[in-house]
Amino acid sequence: MDKDVIRKEKLYLRNQLTSLQVQAYSEQICKSVACYIKGSVGLYKSIRNEVIVDALACYADVAAYPKTLDEETIAFYETNIATNWKKGSFGVLEPLSEHIVQPVDFDVIIVPLVAFDIKGNRLGYGKGYYDRYLKHTHALRIGVGYECQKVDTLITESHDFPLDMIVSEQKIYDFRK
């Protein structure tokens, strides 16, 4: 199936989740992911019913969140309890921080997704920010999403970067060998 068709269908299904479901599923997912969190961790601020992962910051020695630098690039910036935030590209909250965390310094990166398959492939919003970023890190790459976002198979392209794990409210998919 075409990526745009899958994206539209899975975004529709995700948007049908109630705020109570998003909260409950997010708590379950974070509970499952917490044991993998260590050292420097890349997180994200959720939008449009994405899994809420802010609770994972308390398990990290360093919690960093992305900023969009230009039309192709994101960078992650260290945050703490005193960090101020502003809406950036796509309406996503971005940290007002100057302390960049280099890709090679991450232990774990939590990755949002629109759809995923049972081989570790993810479908995002189509801009490729995470695919470009993930190829520069050796961190454990954990995608988080809901079971309603799962598909049997995603058609991948050379620039698509697979994940090591995907965690839903029902299951942990571990693709590490």
Coordinates of C-alpha atoms in Angstrom, one line a residue:
M1 CA 0.0 0.0 0.0
D2 CA 1.2 3.5 -0.8
K3 CA 2.9 5.4 2.1
D4 CA 0.5 8.4 1.8
V5 CA -2.5 6.1 2.0
I6 CA -1.1 4.3 5.1
R7 CA -0.2 7.7 6.6
K8 CA -3.7 9.1 6.2
E9 CA -5.3 5.9 7.5
K10 CA -3.1 5.6 10.6
L11 CA -3.3 9.3 11.4
Y12 CA -7.1 9.0 11.2
L13 CA -7.1 6.0 13.6
R14 CA -4.7 7.7 16.0
N15 CA -6.8 10.8 16.0
Q16 CA -9.9 8.7 17.0
L17 CA -8.3 7.8 20.3
T18 CA -9.8 9.7 23.2
S19 CA -7.5 11.8 25.5
L20 CA -8.1 9.1 28.2
Q21 CA -7.0 6.4 25.9
V22 CA -3.9 8.4 24.9
Q23 CA -3.0 9.0 28.5
A24 CA -3.6 5.3 29.6
Y25 CA -1.7 3.9 26.6
S26 CA 1.1 6.4 27.0
E27 CA 1.5 5.4 30.7
Q28 CA 1.6 1.7 29.7
I29 CA 4.1 2.3 26.9
C30 CA 6.4 4.4 29.2
K31 CA 6.2 1.7 31.9
S32 CA 7.4 -0.8 29.3
V33 CA 10.2 1.5 28.0
A34 CA 11.5 2.7 31.4
C35 CA 13.8 -0.3 31.9
Y36 CA 15.7 0.6 28.7
I37 CA 16.3 4.2 29.6
K38 CA 19.8 5.1 30.7
G39 CA 22.4 7.8 30.3
S40 CA 21.6 10.4 27.6
V41 CA 18.1 10.0 26.1
G42 CA 16.5 11.7 23.1
L43 CA 12.8 12.3 23.7
Y44 CA 10.1 14.4 21.9
K45 CA 7.2 16.6 22.7
S46 CA 4.0 14.9 21.5
I47 CA 1.5 16.4 19.2
R48 CA -1.8 15.2 17.7
N49 CA -2.3 12.1 19.9
E50 CA 1.3 10.8 19.7
V51 CA 2.5 8.8 22.6
I52 CA 3.3 11.1 25.5
V53 CA 6.9 10.3 26.6
D54 CA 7.8 13.1 29.0
A55 CA 7.6 10.8 32.0
L56 CA 10.7 9.0 30.7
A57 CA 12.9 12.1 31.3
C58 CA 13.1 11.3 35.0
Y59 CA 14.9 8.0 34.2
A60 CA 17.6 9.7 32.1
D61 CA 20.9 11.3 33.2
V62 CA 20.4 13.7 30.3
A63 CA 17.1 14.3 28.6
A64 CA 17.3 16.0 25.2
Y65 CA 14.5 17.2 22.8
P66 CA 14.7 18.1 19.1
K67 CA 14.6 21.4 17.4
T68 CA 14.1 21.8 13.7
L69 CA 17.2 23.7 12.4
D70 CA 16.1 23.8 8.7
E71 CA 14.0 22.0 6.2
E72 CA 16.1 18.8 6.5
T73 CA 17.8 18.9 9.9
I74 CA 16.9 18.4 13.6
A75 CA 19.3 18.6 16.5
F76 CA 18.7 17.6 20.1
Y77 CA 19.2 20.0 23.0
E78 CA 19.7 19.1 26.7
T79 CA 16.8 20.1 29.0
N80 CA 16.1 20.3 32.7
I81 CA 13.3 21.3 35.0
A82 CA 14.1 25.0 34.3
T83 CA 14.0 24.8 30.5
N84 CA 11.7 27.1 28.8
W85 CA 9.9 26.0 25.6
K86 CA 8.5 27.7 22.5
K87 CA 6.4 26.4 19.6
G88 CA 8.6 25.6 16.7
S89 CA 8.1 24.0 13.3
F90 CA 4.9 22.1 12.9
G91 CA 3.6 23.4 16.2
V92 CA 5.9 21.2 18.2
L93 CA 7.3 22.5 21.5
E94 CA 11.1 23.0 21.2
P95 CA 13.5 23.7 24.1
L96 CA 15.0 27.1 24.5
S97 CA 18.4 25.6 25.2
E98 CA 21.9 26.0 23.8
H99 CA 23.3 22.7 25.0
I100 CA 23.3 20.4 22.0
V101 CA 23.7 16.7 22.5
Q102 CA 25.6 15.1 19.7
P103 CA 24.2 12.0 18.0
V104 CA 27.1 9.9 19.1
D105 CA 26.5 10.8 22.7
F106 CA 23.0 9.3 23.0
D107 CA 22.4 6.0 24.7
V108 CA 18.7 5.8 23.7
I109 CA 16.5 7.8 21.3
I110 CA 12.7 7.5 21.6
V111 CA 11.2 8.0 18.2
P112 CA 7.6 9.0 17.3
L113 CA 5.8 7.3 14.4
V114 CA 2.7 7.4 12.3
A115 CA 2.8 3.7 11.4
F116 CA 5.1 0.7 11.9
D117 CA 5.5 -2.9 10.8
I118 CA 6.6 -6.0 12.6
K119 CA 10.1 -5.8 11.0
G120 CA 11.1 -2.5 12.7
N121 CA 10.2 -0.2 9.9
R122 CA 8.5 3.1 10.7
L123 CA 6.5 5.6 8.8
G124 CA 6.7 9.2 10.0
Y125 CA 5.2 12.4 8.7
G126 CA 7.2 12.2 5.5
K127 CA 9.9 14.8 6.0
G128 CA 12.7 12.3 6.9
Y129 CA 14.1 14.2 9.9
Y130 CA 14.5 11.2 12.1
D131 CA 15.8 8.9 9.3
R132 CA 18.6 11.4 8.6
Y133 CA 19.4 11.8 12.3
L134 CA 19.3 8.2 13.3
K135 CA 22.0 7.1 10.8
H136 CA 24.5 9.2 12.8
T137 CA 23.9 7.5 16.2
H138 CA 24.6 4.1 17.7
A139 CA 21.9 4.7 20.4
L140 CA 19.2 2.2 21.0
R141 CA 16.4 3.4 18.8
I142 CA 13.0 2.8 20.3
G143 CA 9.8 3.7 18.4
V144 CA 6.6 4.2 20.3
G145 CA 3.1 3.9 19.0
Y146 CA -0.2 2.3 19.4
E147 CA -1.3 -1.1 18.1
C148 CA -3.8 0.6 15.8
Q149 CA -0.8 2.1 13.9
K150 CA 0.7 -1.4 13.1
V151 CA 0.6 -2.7 9.5
D152 CA 1.9 -6.0 8.1
T153 CA 4.5 -4.5 5.9
L154 CA 5.8 -1.1 5.0
I155 CA 7.5 -0.6 1.7
T156 CA 10.9 0.9 2.6
E157 CA 13.3 3.1 0.6
S158 CA 17.1 3.4 0.8
H159 CA 16.8 6.5 3.1
D160 CA 14.4 4.8 5.6
F161 CA 16.1 3.9 8.8
P162 CA 14.8 0.9 10.8
L163 CA 14.3 0.9 14.6
D164 CA 15.8 -1.5 17.2
M165 CA 12.5 -1.8 19.0
I166 CA 8.9 -0.6 18.8
V167 CA 6.8 -0.5 22.0
S168 CA 3.0 -0.3 21.9
E169 CA 0.4 -0.4 24.7
Q170 CA 0.2 -4.2 24.1
K171 CA 3.6 -5.4 23.1
I172 CA 7.3 -4.9 22.9
Y173 CA 8.7 -5.7 19.4
D174 CA 12.4 -6.3 19.7
F175 CA 14.3 -6.4 16.4
R176 CA 17.9 -6.6 17.8
K177 CA 19.7 -9.7 16.9

